[in-house]
Coordinates of C-alpha atoms in Angstrom, one line a residue:
Chain L
M1 CA 0.0 0.0 0.0
N2 CA 1.3 3.4 -1.0
F3 CA 0.7 6.6 0.7
D4 CA 1.6 9.9 -0.8
V5 CA 0.8 13.5 0.0
T6 CA 0.5 15.8 -3.0
G7 CA 0.0 19.5 -3.6
A8 CA -3.2 21.0 -4.8
A9 CA -4.8 19.4 -7.8
V10 CA -5.0 21.5 -10.9
Y11 CA -8.5 21.4 -12.4
F12 CA -8.0 23.7 -15.3
T13 CA -5.1 25.5 -17.0
I14 CA -5.4 28.7 -18.9
P15 CA -2.4 29.3 -21.1
T16 CA -1.2 32.8 -20.9
G17 CA 2.4 32.7 -22.2
I18 CA 3.4 35.3 -19.7
P19 CA 7.0 34.6 -18.6
I20 CA 7.8 33.9 -14.9
L21 CA 4.1 33.8 -13.9
G22 CA 3.4 31.0 -16.3
D23 CA -0.1 29.7 -17.1
I24 CA -3.1 30.4 -14.9
Q25 CA -3.9 27.2 -13.1
I26 CA -7.3 26.9 -11.5
T27 CA -6.3 24.7 -8.6
E28 CA -8.1 23.0 -5.7
T29 CA -6.7 25.7 -3.5
L30 CA -8.5 28.4 -5.5
V31 CA -11.8 26.6 -5.8
V32 CA -11.9 25.8 -2.1
S33 CA -10.9 29.4 -1.3
W34 CA -13.9 30.6 -3.3
I35 CA -16.1 28.1 -1.4
V36 CA -14.7 29.4 1.9
M37 CA -15.3 33.0 0.8
A38 CA -18.9 32.2 -0.3
L39 CA -19.5 30.5 3.1
I40 CA -18.2 33.4 5.1
T41 CA -20.0 36.0 3.1
G42 CA -23.2 34.0 3.2
L43 CA -22.8 33.7 7.0
C44 CA -22.3 37.4 7.3
I45 CA -25.4 38.1 5.2
W46 CA -27.4 35.6 7.2
L47 CA -26.3 37.0 10.5
T48 CA -27.1 40.5 9.7
R49 CA -30.6 39.9 8.3
D50 CA -33.4 42.2 9.7
L51 CA -31.3 43.9 12.3
K52 CA -33.1 45.7 15.0
V53 CA -32.1 48.2 17.6
E54 CA -34.3 46.8 20.4
N55 CA -35.5 43.3 21.2
I56 CA -32.8 41.6 19.1
S57 CA -32.8 38.0 18.0
K58 CA -30.2 35.4 19.0
R59 CA -28.7 35.6 15.6
Q60 CA -28.2 39.3 15.8
A61 CA -26.8 38.9 19.3
L62 CA -24.2 36.5 17.9
A63 CA -23.4 38.9 15.1
E64 CA -22.9 41.7 17.5
F65 CA -20.9 39.5 19.8
L66 CA -18.5 38.6 16.9
V67 CA -18.1 42.3 15.9
E68 CA -17.4 43.3 19.5
Q69 CA -14.9 40.4 19.8
A70 CA -13.1 41.6 16.7
N71 CA -13.1 45.2 17.9
N72 CA -11.8 44.2 21.3
F73 CA -9.2 41.8 19.9
V74 CA -7.7 44.6 17.8
R75 CA -8.1 47.3 20.4
N76 CA -6.7 45.3 23.3
N77 CA -3.7 44.1 21.3
T78 CA -2.8 47.5 20.0
G79 CA -3.9 49.3 23.2
S80 CA -5.7 52.1 21.3
R81 CA -8.4 52.9 18.8
K82 CA -5.9 54.0 16.2
F83 CA -6.1 50.8 14.3
D84 CA -9.8 50.5 14.0
K85 CA -9.6 50.6 10.2
L86 CA -7.6 47.4 10.4
I87 CA -10.4 45.5 12.2
P88 CA -12.1 44.2 9.0
F89 CA -8.7 43.2 7.6
V90 CA -7.8 41.2 10.7
A91 CA -11.3 39.8 10.9
A92 CA -11.1 38.7 7.3
L93 CA -7.7 37.1 7.9
F94 CA -8.9 35.3 11.0
T95 CA -12.2 34.1 9.5
T96 CA -10.7 33.0 6.2
S97 CA -8.0 31.1 8.0
V98 CA -10.3 29.4 10.5
V99 CA -12.8 28.4 7.9
S100 CA -10.1 27.3 5.5
N101 CA -8.5 25.2 8.2
L102 CA -11.7 23.6 9.3
I103 CA -13.0 22.9 5.8
S104 CA -10.7 20.0 5.7
L105 CA -13.2 18.3 8.0
T106 CA -15.6 18.1 5.1
G107 CA -13.0 16.2 3.0
L108 CA -12.1 19.2 0.9
R109 CA -8.5 20.2 0.7
S110 CA -7.7 23.2 2.9
P111 CA -6.6 26.2 0.9
T112 CA -4.2 26.8 3.8
A113 CA -2.5 23.5 3.0
D114 CA -1.0 25.4 0.1
L115 CA 2.0 27.6 0.8
S116 CA 0.8 30.1 -1.9
T117 CA -2.1 31.1 0.4
E118 CA -0.1 31.8 3.5
A119 CA 2.7 33.4 1.5
A120 CA 0.1 35.8 0.0
W121 CA -1.3 36.7 3.4
A122 CA 2.2 37.1 4.9
I123 CA 3.3 39.4 2.0
V124 CA 0.3 41.6 2.5
V125 CA 1.0 41.8 6.3
F126 CA 4.7 42.4 5.5
I127 CA 3.8 45.3 3.2
M128 CA 1.5 46.7 5.9
I129 CA 4.2 46.5 8.5
T130 CA 6.8 48.2 6.3
G131 CA 4.3 50.8 5.3
N132 CA 3.5 51.6 8.9
K133 CA 7.2 51.8 9.8
I134 CA 7.9 54.2 6.9
K135 CA 4.8 56.3 7.9
A136 CA 6.0 56.4 11.6
G137 CA 9.7 57.2 11.1
G138 CA 10.0 58.4 7.5
F139 CA 11.8 56.5 4.8
L140 CA 15.2 57.5 6.1
G141 CA 14.2 56.6 9.6
Y142 CA 13.1 53.2 8.3
L143 CA 16.4 52.6 6.6
K144 CA 18.3 53.8 9.7
G145 CA 16.4 51.4 11.8
F146 CA 18.4 48.6 10.2
T147 CA 21.7 49.9 11.6
T148 CA 20.6 49.7 15.2
P149 CA 22.1 49.2 17.6
I150 CA 25.3 49.2 15.6
A151 CA 26.0 49.3 11.9
V152 CA 27.5 45.8 11.9
M153 CA 24.1 44.4 12.7
T154 CA 22.6 45.6 9.4
P155 CA 22.6 42.2 7.6
F156 CA 21.1 40.5 10.6
N157 CA 18.4 43.2 10.9
I158 CA 17.5 42.8 7.2
L159 CA 17.4 39.0 7.7
S160 CA 15.1 39.3 10.8
E161 CA 12.9 41.7 8.9
L162 CA 12.5 39.2 6.0
A163 CA 12.1 36.4 8.5
T164 CA 8.9 37.9 9.7
P165 CA 6.7 37.1 6.7
V166 CA 8.6 33.8 6.0
S167 CA 8.1 32.6 9.5
M168 CA 4.5 33.6 9.6
A169 CA 3.7 31.9 6.4
C170 CA 5.7 28.8 7.2
R171 CA 4.4 28.4 10.7
H172 CA 0.8 28.4 9.5
F173 CA 1.4 26.3 6.5
G174 CA 3.6 23.8 8.4
N175 CA 0.9 23.2 11.0
I176 CA -1.9 22.7 8.6
L177 CA 0.2 20.5 6.3
S178 CA 1.4 18.4 9.2
G179 CA -2.3 17.9 10.1
V180 CA -3.0 16.8 6.5
V181 CA 0.0 14.5 6.4
I182 CA -0.6 12.9 9.8
N183 CA -4.3 12.5 9.1
G184 CA -3.5 10.8 5.8
L185 CA -0.9 8.6 7.5
I186 CA -3.3 7.6 10.2
Y187 CA -6.1 6.7 7.7
A188 CA -3.7 4.7 5.7
A189 CA -2.2 3.0 8.7
L190 CA -5.5 2.1 10.3
A191 CA -6.8 0.8 7.0
L192 CA -3.7 -1.4 6.8
A193 CA -4.2 -2.5 10.4
S194 CA -7.8 -3.4 10.0
S195 CA -7.2 -5.4 6.9
A196 CA -4.3 -7.2 8.6
L197 CA -6.4 -7.8 11.7
L198 CA -9.6 -9.0 10.0
G199 CA -7.6 -10.8 7.3
W200 CA -6.9 -13.5 9.8
L201 CA -10.5 -14.6 9.6
P202 CA -10.8 -17.6 7.4
G203 CA -12.1 -17.8 4.0
A204 CA -14.2 -15.3 2.1
L205 CA -15.3 -13.5 5.3
G206 CA -11.8 -12.5 6.0
Q207 CA -11.3 -11.2 2.5
I208 CA -14.5 -9.1 2.6
L209 CA -14.0 -7.7 6.1
G210 CA -10.3 -7.2 5.5
S211 CA -11.1 -4.9 2.5
I212 CA -13.2 -2.6 4.7
P213 CA -11.1 -0.3 6.8
I214 CA -13.2 -0.6 9.9
L215 CA -10.6 1.0 12.2
D216 CA -10.9 4.2 10.1
V217 CA -14.2 4.8 11.7
G218 CA -14.0 6.8 14.9
I219 CA -10.3 6.8 15.8
P220 CA -9.1 9.5 13.4
A221 CA -11.9 11.7 14.7
I222 CA -10.2 11.9 18.0
L223 CA -6.9 12.9 16.5
S224 CA -8.7 15.4 14.3
V225 CA -9.8 17.2 17.4
Y226 CA -6.2 18.3 17.8
F227 CA -4.9 18.4 14.2
D228 CA -8.0 20.0 12.7
W229 CA -9.9 21.8 15.3
F230 CA -7.3 22.9 17.8
S231 CA -4.5 23.5 15.4
G232 CA -6.7 25.1 12.9
A233 CA -8.2 27.6 15.3
M234 CA -4.8 28.1 17.0
Q235 CA -2.9 28.9 13.9
A236 CA -5.6 31.3 12.7
F237 CA -5.5 33.1 16.1
I238 CA -1.7 33.2 16.1
F239 CA -1.6 34.6 12.5
S240 CA -4.1 37.3 13.3
M241 CA -2.4 38.1 16.6
L242 CA 1.0 38.4 15.0
T243 CA -0.4 40.6 12.2
I244 CA -1.9 43.1 14.6
M245 CA 1.0 43.1 17.0
Y246 CA 3.6 43.6 14.3
I247 CA 1.6 46.4 12.7
A248 CA 1.0 48.1 16.1
N249 CA 4.7 47.8 16.9
A250 CA 5.7 49.2 13.5
A251 CA 3.4 52.2 13.9
E252 CA 5.0 53.0 17.2
G253 CA 8.3 53.5 15.3
Chain D
M1 CA -3.1 10.6 -13.3
R2 CA -4.4 14.0 -12.5
E3 CA -2.1 17.0 -12.6
V4 CA -1.0 18.2 -9.2
Q5 CA 1.2 21.1 -8.0
D6 CA 4.2 20.7 -5.8
L7 CA 3.4 20.0 -2.1
V8 CA 5.5 22.9 -0.9
G9 CA 5.9 25.7 -3.3
I10 CA 4.4 29.0 -4.4
A11 CA 2.3 29.0 -7.5
P12 CA 2.5 32.6 -8.8
W13 CA -1.2 32.8 -10.0
T14 CA -2.5 31.2 -6.9
F15 CA -0.4 33.6 -4.8
I16 CA -1.8 36.6 -6.7
A17 CA -5.3 35.3 -6.6
Q18 CA -5.1 34.7 -2.8
I19 CA -4.0 38.3 -2.2
C20 CA -7.0 39.5 -4.2
N21 CA -9.2 37.0 -2.4
L22 CA -8.0 38.3 1.0
F23 CA -8.9 41.9 0.0
I24 CA -12.2 40.9 -1.5
Q25 CA -13.0 38.9 1.6
M26 CA -12.1 42.0 3.7
Y27 CA -14.4 44.1 1.7
L28 CA -17.2 41.6 1.9
I29 CA -16.9 41.2 5.7
K30 CA -16.8 45.0 6.1
R31 CA -19.8 45.4 3.8
F32 CA -22.0 42.6 5.1
L33 CA -21.0 42.3 8.8
F34 CA -19.2 45.3 10.2
K35 CA -21.1 48.1 8.5
P36 CA -24.7 46.9 9.4
I37 CA -23.7 45.8 12.9
N38 CA -21.7 48.9 13.7
A39 CA -24.6 51.0 12.4
V40 CA -27.0 49.2 14.7
L41 CA -24.6 49.6 17.6
Q42 CA -24.2 53.2 16.9
K43 CA -28.0 53.7 16.6
R44 CA -28.5 51.9 19.9
K45 CA -25.9 54.1 21.6
E46 CA -27.5 57.2 20.2
M47 CA -30.9 56.0 21.5
A48 CA -29.5 55.3 24.9
D49 CA -27.9 58.8 24.9
A50 CA -31.2 60.3 23.8
Q51 CA -33.1 58.5 26.5
L52 CA -30.6 59.6 29.1
T53 CA -30.9 63.2 28.0
D54 CA -34.7 62.8 28.1
A55 CA -34.6 61.4 31.5
R56 CA -32.4 64.3 32.7
K57 CA -34.7 66.8 31.1
S58 CA -37.8 65.2 32.7
K59 CA -36.1 65.2 36.1
E60 CA -35.3 68.9 35.7
E61 CA -38.9 69.6 34.7
A62 CA -40.2 67.7 37.6
E63 CA -37.9 69.6 40.0
A64 CA -39.0 72.9 38.5
M65 CA -42.6 71.8 39.0
K66 CA -42.0 70.7 42.5
A67 CA -40.4 74.1 43.3
E68 CA -43.3 75.9 41.8
Y69 CA -45.8 73.7 43.7
E70 CA -44.0 74.4 46.9
Q71 CA -44.0 78.1 46.2
N72 CA -47.7 78.0 45.4
M73 CA -48.3 76.0 48.5
A74 CA -46.5 78.5 50.7
Q75 CA -48.4 81.3 49.1
A76 CA -51.6 79.6 49.6
K77 CA -50.8 78.9 53.3
A78 CA -49.9 82.6 53.8
E79 CA -53.2 83.6 52.1
A80 CA -55.1 81.2 54.2
S81 CA -53.6 82.5 57.4
E82 CA -54.3 86.1 56.2
I83 CA -57.9 85.2 55.5
L84 CA -58.3 83.5 58.9
K85 CA -56.8 86.5 60.6
D86 CA -59.2 88.8 58.8
A87 CA -62.2 86.6 59.6
Q88 CA -61.2 86.5 63.2
K89 CA -60.9 90.2 63.3
S90 CA -64.2 90.9 61.5
A91 CA -65.9 88.3 63.7
Q92 CA -64.7 90.0 66.8
T93 CA -65.8 93.4 65.5
K94 CA -69.2 92.0 64.6
A95 CA -69.5 90.3 68.0
E96 CA -68.7 93.5 69.7
A97 CA -71.2 95.4 67.6
I98 CA -73.8 92.9 68.3
L99 CA -73.1 93.0 72.0
Q100 CA -73.3 96.8 72.0
D101 CA -76.5 96.6 70.0
A102 CA -77.9 94.1 72.4
Q103 CA -76.9 96.2 75.4
A104 CA -78.4 99.3 73.8
Q105 CA -81.6 97.4 73.0
A106 CA -81.7 96.0 76.5
A107 CA -81.3 99.5 77.9
G108 CA -84.1 100.8 75.7
I109 CA -86.3 98.0 76.7
K110 CA -85.5 98.6 80.3
A111 CA -86.2 102.3 80.0
K112 CA -89.4 101.7 78.2
A113 CA -90.5 99.1 80.8
E114 CA -89.7 101.6 83.5
A115 CA -91.6 104.3 81.7
D116 CA -94.6 101.9 81.3
I117 CA -94.4 100.9 84.9
A118 CA -94.4 104.6 85.9
Q119 CA -97.3 105.3 83.6
E120 CA -99.2 102.3 84.9
R121 CA -98.6 103.4 88.3
K122 CA -99.7 106.9 87.5
K123 CA -102.8 105.6 85.9
A124 CA -103.5 103.3 88.9
V125 CA -103.0 106.2 91.2
G126 CA -105.5 108.3 89.1
D127 CA -108.0 105.4 89.0
L128 CA -107.6 104.9 92.7
K129 CA -108.0 108.6 93.2
N130 CA -111.3 108.7 91.4
E131 CA -112.5 105.5 93.1
I132 CA -111.6 106.8 96.5
G133 CA -113.1 110.1 95.7
S134 CA -116.5 108.6 94.7
I135 CA -116.4 106.2 97.7
A136 CA -115.6 109.1 100.0
M137 CA -118.4 111.0 98.5
D138 CA -120.8 108.2 99.0
I139 CA -119.7 107.7 102.6
A140 CA -119.8 111.4 103.3
G141 CA -123.2 111.6 101.7
K142 CA -124.4 108.9 103.9
V143 CA -122.8 110.4 106.9
I144 CA -124.3 113.8 106.6
E145 CA -127.3 112.5 104.9
R146 CA -127.4 115.3 102.6
E147 CA -126.0 116.3 99.4
V148 CA -122.8 118.2 99.8
S149 CA -122.2 120.6 97.0
E150 CA -120.1 119.0 94.3
D151 CA -117.7 121.8 94.4
D152 CA -117.0 121.6 98.1
H153 CA -116.6 117.9 97.9
E154 CA -114.3 118.1 95.0
K155 CA -112.1 120.4 97.0
L156 CA -112.2 118.3 100.1
I157 CA -111.4 115.1 98.3
N158 CA -108.6 116.5 96.4
E159 CA -107.1 117.8 99.6
F160 CA -107.5 114.4 101.2
I161 CA -106.1 112.5 98.3
K162 CA -103.2 114.8 98.1
N163 CA -102.6 114.0 101.8
V164 CA -102.9 110.3 101.1
G165 CA -100.6 110.5 98.1
E166 CA -98.0 112.3 100.1
A167 CA -98.3 109.8 102.9
S168 CA -98.1 106.8 100.7

């Protein structure tokens, strides 16, 4: 029995002939991303149906709770209301990440199990961090920041600056991918184990039962509590938290 | 065999698309969740503020009304005591007037009664005088068995009566 983990499947290729970028490939990642976006947007629309000022429904209470949570999350981590315009961005990042991570429970491939996704997010965050740094200290101040505390440190400072998006992207991607790999391994291993176990039964019975991966029922669900639920929520939280903290730090100069 | 991408790698178009997706998602969340909810929260806050202002205004009004009421009450009390005082005064005056009147009337009645008594007495005296006169005349006639001249008699009787009257 072979087990392999592959990248996102390519459904469709649009030849463009553009050098470097190559052909447009409509991959599993993109399709599932769109499904995730549709889910989130649908949820938002559903949550905010017939809003009332008084005597609100449970649905509206939940929507208000979520908005308050997002507001508090950003305001508490930055310690001010200066970054209120970032709230929808952080909320989008967190929600997309959580839903993308958890959508693997339905059998779809998580968009976050593709480094392109995390790299895209991390680059956006990196640009925001840099933009805030330049806004806070001016372009020269930004460049000067690399020579602190002494000029010799410059290469290391540049490295650490670049390490921020790379580490953010790789941390998130690694966690999700590890979940995918381990879940795949467990499914394969349990299928193997159940066929080996029931294969002992004599005759046709053993053959039939041995071909059904009985052990795959139930046991992976327990592990998925950690690898999908906990890890998924945790990584989304960490990513959003780091985003807001890096940006807040950058704006302080 | 279906076509797959590398397990670890960055596909340029996916990368670009995901950046766009992130911003589209941000817009959608902003448009469909934050905007309506924040609007409702804002509205609720405004409503609460308005209610608070209203309550403060009502309280002020009530206090003004209370002050006015108390003022009116004090005024009314003062007026009442004034009226009472006036009434007492006028009652006393009236009582005194009535008393004086009654006293005057009583005095009048007394005087009249005294006058009446005096007149009665005078009349009684007159009557008695006449009676005694005629009796005396009868007696005298009988005594002397003859008719004494009226004029003499008259004179005698009057003298007698005068003496009686002075004696009595």
